Short mmCIF file of C-alpha atoms in Angstrom, two decimals:
data_model
loop_
_atom_site.label_atom_id
_atom_site.label_comp_id
_atom_site.label_asym_id
_atom_site.label_seq_id
_atom_site.Cartn_x
_atom_site.Cartn_y
_atom_site.Cartn_z
CA GLY A 1 -5.68 -50.03 -13.20
CA ALA A 2 -2.05 -49.11 -13.83
CA ASP A 3 -1.18 -52.74 -14.64
CA ALA A 4 -3.60 -52.72 -17.59
CA LEU A 5 -1.92 -49.77 -19.31
CA GLY A 6 0.13 -50.68 -22.33
CA ALA A 7 2.33 -47.61 -21.93
CA PRO A 8 3.28 -45.48 -18.92
CA LEU A 9 0.98 -42.57 -18.19
CA GLY A 10 2.43 -39.06 -18.32
CA LEU A 11 1.18 -35.48 -18.12
CA LEU A 12 2.59 -32.39 -19.82
CA PHE A 13 1.94 -29.06 -18.08
CA SER A 14 2.48 -25.75 -19.87
CA PRO A 15 1.49 -23.09 -17.31
CA MET A 16 2.83 -20.19 -19.39
CA ARG A 17 1.18 -21.24 -22.65
CA ALA A 18 -1.29 -18.75 -24.11
CA ILE A 19 -4.83 -20.12 -24.58
CA ASP A 20 -7.27 -18.43 -26.92
CA GLY A 21 -10.63 -17.67 -25.31
CA LEU A 22 -9.47 -18.50 -21.77
CA GLN A 23 -12.29 -17.66 -19.34
CA THR A 24 -11.72 -16.29 -15.84
CA VAL A 25 -13.89 -17.51 -12.95
CA ARG A 26 -13.91 -15.02 -10.07
CA ARG A 27 -14.58 -17.35 -7.15
CA GLU A 28 -13.16 -20.34 -5.33
CA PRO A 29 -13.10 -23.60 -7.33
CA VAL A 30 -15.66 -26.26 -6.43
CA THR A 31 -13.78 -29.24 -5.00
CA CYS A 32 -14.64 -32.83 -4.16
CA GLY A 33 -15.27 -33.47 -0.48
CA SER A 34 -13.32 -36.76 -0.63
CA CYS A 35 -10.24 -36.28 -2.82
CA GLY A 36 -10.17 -32.51 -3.45
CA GLY A 37 -10.60 -32.85 -7.20
CA VAL A 38 -11.94 -29.77 -8.98
CA LEU A 39 -15.29 -29.66 -10.79
CA ASN A 40 -14.66 -30.21 -14.51
CA PRO A 41 -16.43 -31.21 -17.76
CA PHE A 42 -16.17 -34.91 -16.86
CA SER A 43 -18.09 -34.47 -13.60
CA GLN A 44 -21.61 -35.87 -13.41
CA MET A 45 -24.20 -33.30 -12.29
CA ASP A 46 -27.41 -34.29 -10.47
CA PRO A 47 -29.39 -31.04 -10.05
CA HIS A 48 -32.45 -32.81 -8.63
CA ALA A 49 -30.49 -34.28 -5.72
CA ARG A 50 -28.28 -31.17 -5.60
CA ARG A 51 -25.04 -33.10 -5.86
CA TRP A 52 -22.22 -33.84 -8.31
CA ARG A 53 -19.94 -36.82 -8.84
CA CYS A 54 -16.17 -36.54 -8.99
CA PRO A 55 -14.69 -38.35 -12.01
CA LEU A 56 -11.42 -38.93 -10.15
CA CYS A 57 -12.61 -40.87 -7.12
CA GLY A 58 -16.30 -41.49 -7.92
CA SER A 59 -17.57 -39.80 -4.75
CA TRP A 60 -20.67 -37.63 -4.64
CA SER A 61 -20.48 -34.17 -3.12
CA PRO A 62 -23.43 -31.92 -2.28
CA PHE A 63 -23.91 -28.61 -4.02
CA ASP A 64 -22.54 -25.78 -1.94
CA GLY A 65 -21.71 -22.13 -2.39
CA HIS A 66 -22.79 -20.66 -5.70
CA LEU A 67 -24.06 -24.04 -6.99
CA LEU A 68 -27.04 -23.83 -4.62
CA THR A 69 -28.28 -20.61 -6.22
CA ALA A 70 -27.02 -21.10 -9.80
CA THR A 71 -29.66 -20.91 -12.53
CA ALA A 72 -27.40 -22.45 -15.20
CA PRO A 73 -24.60 -25.05 -15.25
CA PRO A 74 -21.28 -23.60 -14.07
CA LEU A 75 -18.75 -22.59 -16.68
CA GLU A 76 -16.18 -25.22 -15.76
CA VAL A 77 -18.44 -28.17 -16.68
CA SER A 78 -18.61 -27.01 -20.31
CA HIS A 79 -16.36 -28.91 -22.72
CA GLU A 80 -15.73 -25.62 -24.55
CA HIS A 81 -14.05 -24.33 -21.38
CA ALA A 82 -12.16 -27.39 -20.18
CA THR A 83 -9.42 -25.01 -18.97
CA VAL A 84 -10.40 -21.99 -16.88
CA GLU A 85 -8.48 -19.60 -14.67
CA TYR A 86 -9.70 -18.97 -11.13
CA GLU A 87 -9.24 -15.51 -9.70
CA ILE A 88 -9.34 -15.80 -5.93
CA GLY A 89 -9.44 -12.88 -3.54
CA PRO A 90 -9.49 -9.18 -4.38
CA PRO A 91 -8.54 -8.12 -7.93
CA ARG A 92 -4.78 -8.05 -8.29
CA ASP A 93 -2.73 -5.49 -10.14
CA ASP A 94 -1.29 -6.07 -13.58
CA THR A 95 2.29 -6.56 -12.37
CA PRO A 96 3.51 -10.01 -13.51
CA ALA A 97 4.75 -12.40 -10.87
CA PRO A 98 8.56 -12.45 -10.49
CA LEU A 99 10.38 -15.49 -11.86
CA LEU A 100 13.65 -17.09 -10.74
CA VAL A 101 15.19 -19.54 -13.21
CA ALA A 102 18.31 -21.68 -12.95
CA PHE A 103 20.28 -23.03 -15.90
CA ASP A 104 22.73 -25.94 -15.77
CA LEU A 105 25.54 -24.95 -18.13
CA SER A 106 27.68 -27.99 -17.38
CA VAL A 107 26.07 -29.93 -20.25
CA ARG A 108 27.66 -30.41 -23.67
CA ALA A 109 27.89 -27.44 -26.03
CA GLU A 110 25.20 -28.85 -28.33
CA GLU A 111 22.76 -29.35 -25.45
CA ARG A 112 23.61 -25.92 -24.08
CA GLY A 113 22.70 -24.38 -27.44
CA HIS A 114 19.30 -26.09 -27.39
CA LEU A 115 18.79 -24.91 -23.82
CA LEU A 116 19.56 -21.29 -24.63
CA ARG A 117 17.31 -21.27 -27.70
CA THR A 118 14.45 -22.78 -25.72
CA ALA A 119 14.98 -20.26 -22.92
CA GLN A 120 15.00 -17.38 -25.41
CA ALA A 121 11.75 -18.56 -27.01
CA TRP A 122 10.18 -18.90 -23.56
CA LEU A 123 11.35 -15.46 -22.42
CA ASP A 124 10.01 -13.83 -25.59
CA GLN A 125 6.49 -14.91 -24.59
CA LEU A 126 6.64 -13.18 -21.20
CA PRO A 127 5.41 -9.61 -20.65
CA ALA A 128 8.20 -7.09 -21.01
CA GLU A 129 7.83 -5.90 -17.40
CA THR A 130 8.20 -9.38 -15.85
CA PRO A 131 10.87 -9.36 -13.08
CA ILE A 132 13.31 -12.21 -13.78
CA GLY A 133 16.18 -13.58 -11.76
CA VAL A 134 18.75 -15.85 -13.41
CA ILE A 135 21.14 -18.33 -11.80
CA THR A 136 23.63 -20.31 -13.89
CA PHE A 137 25.85 -23.05 -12.52
CA ALA A 138 28.68 -25.18 -13.87
CA GLU A 139 32.21 -24.93 -12.45
CA ALA A 140 30.82 -22.10 -10.31
CA VAL A 141 27.50 -20.53 -9.42
CA GLU A 142 26.72 -17.18 -11.03
CA LEU A 143 23.97 -14.78 -10.02
CA HIS A 144 22.98 -12.40 -12.81
CA GLU A 145 21.71 -8.92 -11.94
CA LEU A 146 19.72 -7.85 -15.00
CA GLY A 147 18.32 -4.58 -13.67
CA CYS A 148 21.35 -2.49 -14.65
CA SER A 149 23.25 -1.78 -17.85
CA PRO A 150 25.56 -3.53 -18.38
CA HIS A 151 24.21 -6.27 -16.16
CA ARG A 152 26.40 -7.52 -13.36
CA ILE A 153 27.40 -11.10 -12.56
CA TRP A 154 28.20 -12.38 -9.08
CA HIS A 155 30.72 -15.19 -9.59
CA LEU A 156 30.75 -17.65 -6.70
CA PRO A 157 33.13 -20.60 -6.64
CA HIS A 158 31.81 -23.75 -5.00
CA SER A 159 33.68 -22.94 -1.79
CA GLU A 160 31.83 -19.63 -1.50
CA ALA A 161 28.50 -20.96 -2.76
CA GLU A 162 28.44 -23.32 0.21
CA LEU A 163 29.07 -20.61 2.79
CA PRO A 164 26.77 -20.24 5.82
CA LEU A 165 23.77 -18.02 5.19
CA ASP A 166 25.14 -15.02 7.12
CA SER A 167 28.47 -15.12 5.24
CA PHE A 168 26.66 -15.58 1.92
CA ARG A 169 24.48 -12.52 2.55
CA ALA A 170 27.56 -10.49 3.51
CA LEU A 171 29.28 -11.56 0.27
CA LEU A 172 26.32 -10.22 -1.71
CA ARG A 173 26.30 -7.05 0.41
CA LEU A 174 22.89 -7.86 1.83
CA PRO A 175 21.95 -6.88 5.38
CA PRO A 176 21.97 -9.71 7.92
CA GLU A 177 18.70 -11.32 8.80
CA PRO A 178 17.10 -9.89 11.96
CA ALA A 179 17.81 -11.99 15.00
CA GLU A 180 14.86 -13.74 16.56
CA GLU A 181 13.92 -12.48 19.98
CA ALA A 182 14.74 -15.02 22.65
CA GLU A 183 11.86 -16.14 24.81
CA PRO A 184 12.16 -15.11 28.47
CA PRO A 185 13.16 -17.97 30.76
CA PRO A 186 10.38 -19.49 32.87
CA PRO A 187 10.12 -18.25 36.46
CA GLN A 188 12.39 -20.17 38.80
CA GLN A 189 10.64 -22.34 41.34
CA LEU A 190 12.49 -22.16 44.66
CA PRO A 191 12.11 -24.95 47.19
CA PRO A 192 10.43 -24.22 50.54
CA GLY A 193 12.78 -22.97 53.25
CA SER A 194 15.08 -21.18 50.82
CA GLY A 195 14.54 -17.83 52.52
CA GLN A 196 11.97 -16.56 50.00
CA PRO A 197 8.35 -15.78 50.91
CA GLN A 198 6.14 -18.88 51.05
CA GLY A 199 2.49 -18.02 51.60
CA HIS A 200 0.92 -15.90 54.32
CA ALA A 201 3.04 -17.31 57.11
CA ALA A 202 6.28 -16.42 55.31
CA LEU A 203 5.03 -12.89 54.59
CA TYR A 204 4.60 -12.23 58.26
CA GLY A 205 7.34 -14.35 59.71
CA HIS A 206 7.15 -17.96 60.85
CA GLY A 207 4.09 -17.38 62.97
CA ALA A 208 0.46 -16.90 62.03
CA PRO A 209 -0.65 -13.83 60.05
CA PRO A 210 -1.64 -10.76 62.08
CA GLN A 211 -5.01 -10.87 63.77
CA GLY A 212 -7.74 -9.56 61.58
CA TYR A 213 -6.05 -10.46 58.24
CA GLY A 214 -8.64 -11.61 55.77
CA GLN A 215 -11.62 -10.60 57.94
CA GLY A 216 -14.44 -8.68 56.38
CA TYR A 217 -13.96 -10.09 52.82
CA GLY A 218 -16.45 -12.89 53.08
CA GLN A 219 -16.26 -16.52 54.04
CA GLY A 220 -13.26 -18.50 52.86
CA TYR A 221 -11.01 -15.65 51.73
#
């Protein structure tokens, strides 16, 4: 358990890191029916019983989907492909996903230099056509518009950065958000005797309905 660890456990994720020989799996990942863990090289396969064991929670899950008709072990259980990329849904275009990054420039000058060098090294690894939005904040919040030359900077003091959403959009010359349509009020229920029609008797005055009303339409109309 966690108490038996001599040092705290940590994980380092590098989602933008390039991996040589990365394989793409064009289907949904196989997940554990108990904890949702994904099939991986540490899973135990039992092809005779058509099930696999999750290494995270120890639960067995039955083969489903492509595992029922597979003639060879799936790619993701191979130790040579411990990391795979799942492509779900129809093939997507080659346009990189847009990124929005925020930098805290209120740190010391030395730390700010390390931050900028790290950011530059990270940006150099991105495709050239990647849309990027940049926000910097220190004494004020600055929005950087990089799609023009020279690029523009929207300088927002704290008093303006905390404006209501409508005022903030107007400051950036953005159109206001469309107003939500109000739901119609429920029909008003009027009490009996208020002068409004109440059943057959009210439709035809305070007496009984005219003779012959409802006749010829079957019993109980």
